[in-house]
Amino acid sequence: MSEAVEEARVDADDGVEAPLEHVVEALLFLSGDPLSARELADATAADEEQIAAAVDLLAEQYAPGRRGLRLRELAGGFTLATDPASEPAARRLFSRPRVSTLTPAQAETLAIVAYLQPISRPEMTRIRGVSADSAVATLLERGLIEEAGRSQFGAVLYRTGTLFLKLFGLDTLKDLPDVAQWDPTPQEQAELRERLLRAGEARAGGGPGGVEE
Amino acid sequence: MSEAVEEARVDADDGVEAPLEHVVEALLFLSGDPLSARELADATAADEEQIAAAVDLLAEQYAPGRRGLRLRELAGGFTLATDPASEPAARRLFSRPRVSTLTPAQAETLAIVAYLQPISRPEMTRIRGVSADSAVATLLERGLIEEAGRSQFGAVLYRTGTLFLKLFGLDTLKDLPDVAQWDPTPQEQAELRERLLRAGEARAGGGPGGVEE
Amino acid sequence: MSIATLELDLDLFSGPFDLLLTLILREEIDLLELPVADVVLAYLDHLEARGELDLETATEFIVLIAALLELKSRLMLGGEDEELLDLEPGEAAEELLARMLDARRYRSAAGHLRERLAAEEGVRFRSVALPAHLRRADVELREGSQDPAMLGEALGRLLALPPAISLRHILVPRVSVAERLAHLRGLLHRGRFTFEEAVQGADRMTVAVTVFALLELYRRGEAVWEQQESFGEISVHATAPSLAPAERLAG
């Protein structure tokens, strides 16, 4: 069967035959979550090579600007999504905004979960320096993070879910840039350390702050 | 404007312009219900004549056999639906019996209900140290737990149902295993509910800024 | 609102809170001269005016005030922090640097995430329920397929008490200034006492808070203290109620 990639067709039970890319398109339309090549292959009884060819064909048909929809590769699978150009009309029709934006506290908490998952709330708080409670509650409610069991000390752990990848346009967590890229250069770090050290010594050796007479 | 039907475009707020049929396609894709020409016209700020032209164009693109989806007119509106040829694949993908596994949060919540029933949601939350709301919703939906009246304070109480017993191969609730073998502090004498609440509160207190005195 | 924009009108300073912090860090305002309590009172006034408590800003405020208090207590205890600061300056610098890097990393990552989300603005996904005949047979659960032991285990985990959390890295006030004030006033009834006596057997935080309380007594003109030599004993005694603090200072 694999020699005939371009003609891969799916036999329906009732004898109707459809090109594989049509069937893949229909499945992507029906599914709420992105579908992986493996899932598509299982459902269509095709092999992954054939699925790849069908997806390529669809990607061409749904290339930006050609239709009102786009084929996206997100959260480890393929999915159909609207072209942003239709957003104003969608907002008028559904009167529900897509995702409201994140507050700085929510974004920071989400970043910590995304990079350090699974992670508990006390750990998030330690890194942020302020409570992560209300941010965690909101992120949970919006489905951006989810529970991921408990730590050995009994604290609930959290991780990001499929919705996070979908909404942020990521295929996998590996697509997130390395956090180290935001670190200051070694030279800047050395200067910073030097300054902190001087400040500490000044304070330690600075004598009484003029309180006693 | 109506003289230029073929060039009808929708201005997005941010200046992106898309051909009307793309926007209509996106709206039909998003909507679960058929959309009337009137609704489409309102959402896109086009007139019905322009909508009719856009729909004609889409009908052609989605003519039977050309894609995996079809444009259908029903209930006084338009809708996108899958081509019947993809039906067997869709059934394979979506109707296969899934090995239903409980998430850690669901297992935990189910255990609390099983051993302490009838029990209210606030109490489950106190024992878990975090909200049990979404786990309760899923367990209810799956028929593993059910409502069992209200507490004296008016909170809904929950208990396990017959499906629960069947799933776990139990004749009665008395067949639930004795917790003693998993008890980390077997020397404690207090009642199970009492001890669970105490541990839960200790965990919740260990949260952000959570400090034991 | 962010705590940064809290408007303050103090004797020493008038303007937004974040400017005050900046000036303190640049040492253009002497923290020793700033009554931190006045800042807290200004915030409480603000809360009262608003009529609601925003937990997020409240925590932010508490953290900032705690940091200010810690800084101030270190400044005040400058000469004798051998026993009060268990971190060497080098260690402290490393610790601070590590914390700054961590905070900076995830703040930057948060900025990146916000940009990503903005770039996806207007992308919508279809979330329409499957046609009835395709719905997953979710509850098609096989009888006896689940092990009841799983439930017992889950409950056993919930019975475990969490271990005590080490707080060595955080300074948490466990004693209030009010408590220490009452303590000092009690001692003042005797007319005179040494600081050593006042903090006998107390932990590091209590010592710091006691210094605050002492400072407060001094500000109110209830007590003065003297120290004969550097690192020497500090002796505290009550002032005559008629004397204003300024005169005491001059004397």
XYZ file of C-alpha atoms in Angstrom:
677
model
C 0.000 0.000 0.000
C 2.818 2.368 0.830
C 4.012 2.598 -2.754
C 0.890 4.499 -3.673
C 1.268 7.435 -1.340
C -0.274 9.948 -3.650
C -3.341 7.885 -4.177
C -3.923 6.912 -0.598
C -7.652 6.711 -0.182
C -9.783 5.661 2.671
C -12.461 3.097 2.112
C -15.631 3.858 3.906
C -17.639 0.884 5.048
C -20.351 1.620 2.566
C -17.989 1.623 -0.335
C -17.591 5.407 -0.642
C -13.956 6.239 -1.125
C -12.352 9.553 -0.233
C -8.835 10.897 -0.712
C -6.866 10.628 2.530
C -6.423 14.394 2.844
C -10.197 14.848 2.801
C -10.614 12.417 5.654
C -7.789 14.040 7.612
C -9.405 17.434 7.047
C -12.737 16.133 8.367
C -11.111 14.624 11.468
C -9.241 17.845 12.239
C -12.512 19.739 11.841
C -14.305 17.476 14.327
C -11.611 17.191 16.959
C -11.347 19.793 19.666
C -7.746 18.868 20.411
C -4.838 18.696 18.008
C -4.449 15.229 16.476
C -1.040 13.614 16.174
C 0.145 11.840 13.025
C -0.131 8.596 14.985
C -3.790 9.198 15.881
C -4.605 10.194 12.313
C -2.867 7.110 10.984
C -4.746 4.826 13.371
C -8.105 6.340 12.527
C -7.587 6.217 8.769
C -5.708 2.903 8.679
C -2.988 4.665 6.713
C 0.698 4.750 7.600
C 2.396 7.828 8.990
C 4.189 8.492 5.733
C 0.866 8.733 3.946
C -0.464 10.973 6.713
C 2.560 13.242 6.316
C 1.858 13.551 2.591
C -1.827 14.283 3.215
C -0.956 16.894 5.840
C 1.493 18.533 3.417
C -1.252 18.779 0.842
C -3.631 20.321 3.358
C -0.958 22.731 4.569
C -0.672 23.994 1.018
C -4.434 24.385 0.642
C -4.601 26.201 3.978
C -1.523 28.357 3.399
C -1.900 31.822 4.979
C -4.123 34.093 2.931
C -5.670 31.299 0.873
C -8.610 30.529 3.119
C -10.309 31.764 6.251
C -8.681 28.921 8.187
C -5.142 27.756 8.703
C -3.589 24.407 9.419
C -1.446 24.704 12.532
C 0.995 22.326 14.152
C 0.382 22.738 17.886
C 0.607 20.757 21.103
C 2.151 17.773 19.371
C -0.452 17.497 16.640
C -2.312 19.196 13.824
C -5.335 21.410 14.178
C -7.418 23.872 12.184
C -7.684 27.437 13.470
C -9.138 30.677 12.154
C -7.067 33.292 10.405
C -6.701 36.292 12.756
C -8.155 38.539 10.043
C -11.630 37.242 10.884
C -11.309 38.077 14.584
C -13.345 41.327 14.560
C -16.254 39.545 12.883
C -15.924 36.575 15.252
C -15.963 38.916 18.221
C -19.146 40.568 16.928
C -20.829 37.232 16.317
C -19.835 35.396 19.492
C -19.458 38.448 21.716
C -16.951 36.481 23.713
C -13.345 37.558 23.614
C -10.904 34.826 22.766
C -8.544 34.834 25.724
C -8.268 37.835 27.891
C -4.721 38.891 28.484
C -2.676 37.799 31.447
C -1.799 40.096 34.315
C 1.939 40.373 35.036
C 1.513 38.143 38.100
C -0.325 35.491 36.073
C 2.221 35.617 33.248
C 5.087 35.269 35.719
C 3.445 32.333 37.476
C 2.651 30.684 34.154
C 6.262 31.134 33.044
C 7.516 29.491 36.235
C 5.156 26.533 35.746
C 6.007 26.235 32.053
C 9.744 26.068 32.687
C 9.937 24.228 36.002
C 6.981 21.837 35.852
C 5.902 19.918 37.774
C 6.147 22.512 40.511
C 4.315 23.221 43.770
C 2.849 26.492 44.935
C 5.348 27.061 47.749
C 8.151 26.765 45.215
C 6.487 29.286 42.899
C 6.118 31.651 45.814
C 9.769 31.281 46.713
C 10.847 32.186 43.205
C 8.435 35.079 42.819
C 9.001 36.427 46.295
C 5.274 37.056 46.586
C 2.293 34.765 46.833
C 1.261 32.886 43.714
C -2.111 31.829 45.132
C -4.535 33.976 43.235
C -2.569 33.659 39.989
C -2.602 29.859 40.314
C -6.353 29.875 40.936
C -7.001 31.958 37.820
C -4.659 29.902 35.638
C -6.347 26.695 36.842
C -9.779 28.106 36.186
C -8.782 29.077 32.665
C -7.326 25.627 32.062
C -3.830 26.934 31.331
C -2.335 24.833 34.113
C -3.522 21.624 35.724
C -2.727 19.431 38.688
C 0.014 16.879 38.228
C -0.039 14.768 41.383
C 1.644 15.575 44.676
C 5.234 16.065 45.697
C 6.789 13.708 48.242
C 5.849 16.264 50.876
C 2.193 16.249 49.887
C 2.099 19.601 48.092
C 0.016 19.594 44.899
C 2.183 19.912 41.797
C 1.147 21.808 38.688
C 1.982 21.568 34.992
C 0.859 23.282 31.834
C -1.693 21.474 29.658
C -2.636 21.208 26.003
C -4.585 24.461 26.106
C -1.428 26.330 27.074
C 0.453 25.019 24.040
C -2.527 25.725 21.775
C -3.126 29.276 22.901
C 0.526 30.234 22.889
C 1.147 28.714 19.463
C 3.633 26.102 20.697
C 4.113 22.597 19.359
C 5.994 21.330 22.402
C 7.490 22.838 25.559
C 10.850 22.519 23.851
C 9.809 25.443 21.643
C 10.136 27.760 24.609
C 13.405 29.661 24.492
C 16.138 28.776 26.990
C 15.635 30.856 30.168
C 19.357 31.409 30.399
C 19.067 33.756 27.426
C 17.662 36.399 29.768
C 20.530 36.144 32.219
C 22.964 39.012 32.326
C 26.367 38.361 30.751
C 29.017 36.770 33.003
C 30.715 40.141 33.127
C 27.541 41.895 34.241
C 26.991 39.162 36.798
C 30.492 39.650 38.127
C 29.895 43.387 38.447
C 26.600 42.777 40.170
C 28.243 40.367 42.594
C 30.988 42.900 43.270
C 28.451 45.626 43.997
C 26.412 43.400 46.291
C 29.570 42.375 48.100
C 30.655 45.980 48.608
C 27.216 46.935 49.843
C 27.246 44.016 52.265
C 30.692 44.882 53.584
C 29.846 48.554 53.883
C 26.820 47.640 55.918
C 28.641 45.117 58.038
C 31.561 47.431 58.735
C 29.665 50.686 58.644
C 29.335 51.064 62.375
C 26.202 52.041 64.233
C 23.795 53.918 62.046
C 23.735 56.965 64.246
C 21.147 55.670 66.605
C 23.168 55.602 69.742
C 24.906 58.633 70.952
C -20.543 49.443 -2.072
C -22.940 46.857 -3.426
C -21.655 47.242 -6.962
C -18.386 45.685 -5.917
C -19.697 42.376 -4.659
C -16.730 40.376 -5.821
C -14.315 42.570 -3.995
C -16.133 42.671 -0.720
C -13.512 42.604 1.954
C -13.751 42.847 5.659
C -11.606 45.355 7.456
C -10.172 43.998 10.620
C -9.637 46.569 13.340
C -5.920 46.343 12.976
C -5.987 47.035 9.275
C -5.684 43.423 8.107
C -8.108 42.883 5.280
C -9.560 39.554 4.324
C -11.843 38.552 1.474
C -15.416 38.242 2.738
C -15.653 34.526 1.898
C -12.660 33.840 4.129
C -14.326 35.544 7.057
C -17.614 33.748 6.405
C -15.716 30.468 6.241
C -14.061 31.178 9.588
C -17.400 32.046 11.206
C -19.079 28.890 9.898
C -16.097 26.879 11.140
C -16.411 28.282 14.667
C -20.170 28.106 15.019
C -21.857 24.929 16.156
C -25.216 26.104 14.849
C -26.163 27.113 11.311
C -25.702 30.840 10.685
C -28.285 32.799 8.701
C -27.351 35.273 5.987
C -28.599 38.006 8.320
C -26.275 36.924 11.151
C -23.331 36.662 8.774
C -24.092 40.097 7.347
C -24.293 41.650 10.807
C -21.044 40.098 11.954
C -19.099 41.075 8.856
C -20.744 44.483 8.320
C -21.518 43.398 4.754
C -24.956 43.384 3.115
C -26.889 40.204 2.443
C -26.215 40.400 -1.250
C -22.501 40.300 -0.594
C -23.001 37.439 1.843
C -24.944 35.526 -0.818
C -22.063 35.966 -3.233
C -19.505 34.869 -0.637
C -21.606 31.817 0.245
C -21.867 30.916 -3.447
C -18.109 31.045 -3.749
C -17.690 28.841 -0.679
C -20.358 26.408 -1.936
C -18.271 25.949 -5.022
C -15.060 25.403 -3.064
C -16.849 22.938 -0.807
C -18.728 21.150 -3.578
C -19.142 17.420 -2.825
C -15.963 15.503 -3.463
C -13.702 18.550 -3.480
C -12.867 18.635 0.218
C -13.411 16.674 3.409
C -16.078 19.161 4.458
C -19.272 20.362 2.838
C -21.196 23.581 3.011
C -24.787 22.770 3.857
C -27.884 24.876 4.021
C -30.288 23.866 6.734
C -32.617 25.362 9.307
C -32.550 28.647 7.494
C -28.807 28.976 7.737
C -25.448 27.713 6.546
C -23.157 25.297 8.256
C -19.992 23.309 7.602
C -20.210 19.568 8.105
C -17.962 16.610 7.424
C -18.339 14.606 4.246
C -20.027 11.252 4.962
C -17.052 9.467 3.429
C -14.993 10.287 6.527
C -17.573 8.722 8.836
C -15.825 5.364 9.443
C -12.518 7.061 10.286
C -14.293 9.481 12.618
C -15.980 6.597 14.351
C -12.672 4.819 14.781
C -11.086 7.963 16.221
C -13.802 9.132 18.557
C -15.888 6.138 19.524
C -13.184 3.694 20.440
C -13.596 2.714 24.061
C -10.934 4.589 25.911
C -9.061 3.099 28.766
C -10.470 5.458 31.277
C -7.836 6.434 33.761
C -8.470 8.745 36.634
C -6.143 11.687 37.078
C -4.400 11.896 40.458
C -6.796 14.656 41.517
C -9.823 12.559 40.522
C -8.530 9.426 42.265
C -7.887 11.430 45.407
C -11.337 13.016 45.347
C -13.032 9.697 44.636
C -11.194 8.097 47.577
C -12.356 10.891 49.876
C -15.972 10.443 48.797
C -15.773 6.651 48.997
C -14.459 6.563 52.562
C -16.187 9.597 54.066
C -19.536 9.722 52.290
C -21.735 11.620 52.408
C -19.371 14.577 52.183
C -19.606 18.165 50.931
C -17.335 19.861 48.462
C -15.922 22.394 50.957
C -14.830 19.495 53.134
C -13.161 17.707 50.223
C -11.332 20.930 49.468
C -10.193 21.243 53.069
C -8.852 17.700 53.032
C -7.093 18.111 49.711
C -5.717 21.517 50.588
C -6.712 22.675 47.089
C -9.996 22.921 45.236
C -11.811 19.710 44.360
C -14.292 21.418 42.043
C -13.130 20.217 38.672
C -12.514 16.658 39.901
C -16.017 16.568 41.392
C -17.488 17.784 38.104
C -15.742 15.023 36.138
C -16.655 12.290 38.619
C -20.290 13.426 38.540
C -20.293 13.509 34.767
C -18.932 9.979 34.632
C -21.530 8.788 37.103
C -18.991 7.637 39.679
C -20.394 9.917 42.352
C -23.832 11.440 42.811
C -25.593 13.990 44.954
C -26.911 12.805 48.316
C -28.980 15.624 49.777
C -27.699 18.611 51.676
C -25.805 19.114 54.878
C -27.356 21.041 57.759
C -25.572 24.105 56.393
C -27.090 23.677 52.953
C -23.992 22.363 51.155
C -24.623 19.624 48.593
C -23.405 16.236 49.820
C -21.943 13.551 47.584
C -21.741 9.776 47.706
C -20.544 7.050 45.383
C -23.085 5.304 43.135
C -23.638 1.788 41.855
C -21.348 2.387 38.889
C -18.549 2.995 41.371
C -19.071 -0.377 43.057
C -19.155 -2.178 39.715
C -16.057 -0.444 38.425
C -14.045 -1.388 41.499
C -15.567 -4.853 41.722
C -17.055 -4.253 45.184
C -20.284 -5.713 46.560
C -20.786 -3.074 49.217
C -18.863 -0.138 50.604
C -17.834 -2.367 53.510
C -15.515 -4.137 51.060
C -13.355 -1.040 50.690
C -9.829 -1.903 51.842
C -8.795 -0.867 55.326
C -6.759 2.326 55.097
C -4.545 1.122 57.960
C -2.030 -0.547 55.645
C -1.326 2.760 53.885
C -1.488 4.851 57.031
C 1.774 6.770 57.490
C 1.009 7.562 61.131
C -0.857 4.496 62.422
C -0.303 5.458 66.052
C -2.782 8.338 65.718
C -6.053 7.488 67.344
C -8.509 10.105 66.102
C -11.284 9.409 63.635
C -10.306 9.171 59.946
C -12.259 12.270 58.907
C -10.748 14.263 61.757
C -7.212 13.262 60.821
C -7.697 13.918 57.119
C -8.991 17.400 57.838
C -6.067 18.135 60.121
C -3.518 16.941 57.550
C -5.285 18.907 54.801
C -5.184 22.081 56.788
C -1.516 21.573 57.544
C -0.877 21.186 53.827
C -2.869 24.279 52.929
C -0.962 26.190 55.588
C 2.269 25.075 53.984
C 1.363 27.163 50.966
C 2.683 30.565 50.065
C 4.049 32.339 53.034
C 2.764 29.253 54.737
C 4.553 29.005 57.952
C 4.081 26.704 60.791
C 4.456 28.564 64.019
C -3.736 49.180 41.284
C -0.120 48.387 41.858
C 1.464 49.131 45.174
C 4.100 51.137 43.290
C 1.658 53.969 42.700
C 0.462 54.264 46.302
C 0.653 57.979 47.080
C 2.411 58.821 50.309
C 2.388 62.087 52.182
C 4.882 61.750 54.998
C 6.945 64.306 56.859
C 10.062 63.025 55.206
C 8.771 62.338 51.756
C 5.806 62.984 49.554
C 5.183 61.013 46.356
C 4.548 57.502 45.066
C 5.791 54.474 46.989
C 8.105 53.221 44.253
C 9.917 56.564 44.174
C 10.408 56.282 47.925
C 11.934 52.830 47.457
C 14.238 54.109 44.737
C 15.421 57.000 46.886
C 16.051 54.673 49.811
C 18.036 52.264 47.661
C 20.083 55.152 46.293
C 20.533 56.244 49.878
C 19.108 59.657 49.103
C 16.660 59.103 51.902
C 17.966 57.710 55.148
C 15.920 54.679 55.970
C 16.763 55.170 59.625
C 14.811 58.395 59.587
C 11.780 56.908 57.915
C 9.025 55.778 60.257
C 7.985 52.613 58.424
C 4.810 52.539 60.463
C 3.681 55.750 58.751
C 3.956 54.027 55.386
C 1.834 51.177 56.710
C -0.721 53.639 58.070
C -0.870 55.405 54.685
C -1.564 52.058 53.054
C -4.287 51.237 55.583
C -5.893 54.638 54.918
C -5.784 53.867 51.246
C -7.418 50.470 51.840
C -10.120 52.056 53.930
C -10.821 54.611 51.213
C -11.080 51.891 48.600
C -13.269 49.706 50.739
C -11.811 46.463 49.414
C -8.745 44.344 49.945
C -6.826 43.293 46.850
C -4.859 40.278 48.049
C -2.299 40.528 45.302
C -1.292 44.095 46.143
C -1.592 43.392 49.827
C 0.992 40.591 49.595
C 3.213 42.740 47.444
C 2.986 45.458 50.049
C 3.736 43.120 52.928
C 6.772 41.741 51.134
C 8.118 45.206 50.389
C 7.504 46.434 53.910
C 9.111 43.301 55.333
C 12.148 43.933 53.146
C 12.302 47.534 54.334
C 12.054 46.416 57.935
C 14.777 43.863 57.473
C 17.029 46.425 55.818
C 16.315 48.954 58.527
C 16.986 46.489 61.317
C 20.305 45.586 59.746
C 21.210 49.244 59.456
C 20.350 49.844 63.054
C 22.224 46.840 64.287
C 25.222 47.685 62.185
C 27.883 47.254 64.845
C 26.845 44.011 66.389
C 25.615 41.863 63.578
C 28.259 39.218 64.123
C 25.678 37.158 65.906
C 22.690 38.583 64.092
C 23.769 37.936 60.556
C 24.836 34.391 60.060
C 25.700 35.030 56.419
C 29.114 36.343 55.541
C 28.979 39.311 53.135
C 30.313 37.030 50.402
C 27.668 34.404 51.026
C 24.974 37.020 51.301
C 26.021 38.529 47.984
C 25.886 35.106 46.293
C 22.494 34.391 47.784
C 21.107 37.740 46.703
C 22.565 37.370 43.244
C 21.011 33.921 42.816
C 17.626 35.244 43.873
C 17.887 38.247 41.586
C 18.805 36.048 38.627
C 15.893 33.705 39.281
C 13.401 36.513 39.579
C 14.776 38.207 36.490
C 14.695 34.989 34.447
C 11.057 34.267 35.008
C 10.005 37.876 34.712
C 11.658 37.942 31.299
C 10.117 34.590 30.407
C 6.737 36.055 31.426
C 7.326 38.939 29.034
C 8.097 36.442 26.314
C 4.887 34.506 27.015
C 2.827 37.683 26.881
C 4.345 38.521 23.509
C 3.566 35.050 22.240
C -0.018 35.297 23.410
C -0.377 38.687 21.745
C 1.022 37.245 18.501
C -1.710 34.587 18.599
C -4.383 37.225 19.081
C -7.379 36.475 16.899
C -6.578 32.800 16.368
C -9.624 30.793 17.380
C -10.155 27.075 17.595
C -13.340 25.183 17.016
C -14.891 23.950 20.227
C -18.119 22.393 19.113
C -19.368 19.203 20.697
C -19.062 16.104 18.536
C -22.203 14.924 16.786
C -24.107 12.679 19.185
C -23.293 9.443 17.376
C -19.560 10.093 17.672
C -19.336 10.974 21.357
C -16.716 8.974 23.147
C -18.081 6.107 25.117
C -16.303 7.508 28.130
C -18.214 5.691 30.790
C -17.846 2.412 29.025
C -15.822 1.259 31.973
C -15.309 -2.408 32.452
C -16.655 -3.897 35.636
C -13.972 -4.675 38.176
C -11.327 -3.012 36.035
C -10.155 -0.734 38.833
C -8.267 -1.773 41.940
C -9.819 -0.584 45.223
C -6.305 -0.503 46.716
C -5.805 2.633 44.638
C -8.397 4.385 46.796
C -6.810 3.288 50.066
C -3.440 4.452 48.851
C -4.793 7.830 47.819
C -6.303 8.289 51.252
C -3.104 7.176 52.949
C -1.192 9.866 51.085
C -3.696 12.429 52.313
C -3.133 11.337 55.906
C 0.534 12.235 55.745
C 1.374 15.422 57.574
C 3.662 17.741 55.647
C 7.152 18.124 57.091
C 8.003 21.375 58.803
C 9.196 23.839 56.201
C 12.574 25.363 56.765
C 12.259 29.103 57.026
C 15.897 29.856 57.439
C 15.928 31.748 54.154
C 12.940 33.910 54.977
C 12.634 36.314 57.829
C 9.178 35.902 59.177
C 8.164 38.168 62.003
C 6.768 35.891 64.660
C 6.775 38.606 67.242
C 4.957 41.867 66.904
C 6.350 45.279 67.707
C 3.345 45.785 69.988
C 4.330 42.717 72.019
C 7.884 43.914 72.392
C 6.715 47.424 73.231
C 4.648 46.031 76.073
C 7.638 43.988 77.202
C 9.957 47.011 77.192
C 7.431 49.218 78.963
C 7.192 46.537 81.609
C 10.953 46.671 82.087
C 10.880 50.473 82.053
C 8.759 50.429 85.173
C 11.967 49.492 86.934
C 13.421 52.738 85.621
C 16.397 51.254 83.799
C 17.467 48.029 82.090
C 20.078 46.805 79.644
C 19.328 45.725 76.122
C 20.916 42.384 76.959
C 18.260 41.836 79.619
C 15.493 42.826 77.248
C 16.412 40.204 74.663
C 17.646 37.456 76.927
C 17.227 34.095 75.218
C 15.402 35.678 72.290
C 15.908 34.571 68.692
C 17.405 36.807 66.050
C 14.094 38.098 64.774
C 12.856 38.958 68.232
C 16.062 40.890 68.843
C 15.485 42.874 65.651
C 11.871 43.589 66.526
C 12.902 44.603 70.025
C 15.200 47.192 68.496
C 12.212 48.520 66.573
C 10.204 48.725 69.725
C 13.058 50.512 71.406
C 13.280 52.964 68.536
C 9.566 53.515 68.828
C 9.870 54.296 72.548
C 12.613 56.751 71.707
C 10.485 58.374 68.986
C 7.642 58.783 71.442
C 9.978 60.215 74.020
C 9.379 57.450 76.524
C 12.948 56.203 76.739
C 16.542 57.007 75.905
C 19.580 54.794 75.837
C 23.286 55.105 76.060
C 26.273 53.025 75.201
C 29.597 53.800 76.815
C 31.774 52.182 74.179
C 31.423 50.484 70.831
C 30.006 46.973 71.254
C 29.480 47.838 74.885
C 26.379 47.368 76.920
C 23.354 49.440 75.935
C 21.477 50.750 78.871
C 17.949 52.033 78.527
C 16.146 54.312 80.931
C 12.819 56.055 81.111
C 12.591 59.750 80.406
C 10.710 62.295 82.440
C 7.345 62.590 80.650
C 7.656 66.378 80.449
C 10.774 66.323 78.304
C 10.300 66.400 74.552
C 12.437 64.012 72.515
C 14.232 66.863 70.759
C 15.524 68.208 74.026
C 16.707 64.787 75.036
C 18.569 64.433 71.831
C 20.201 67.803 72.338
C 21.111 66.892 75.872
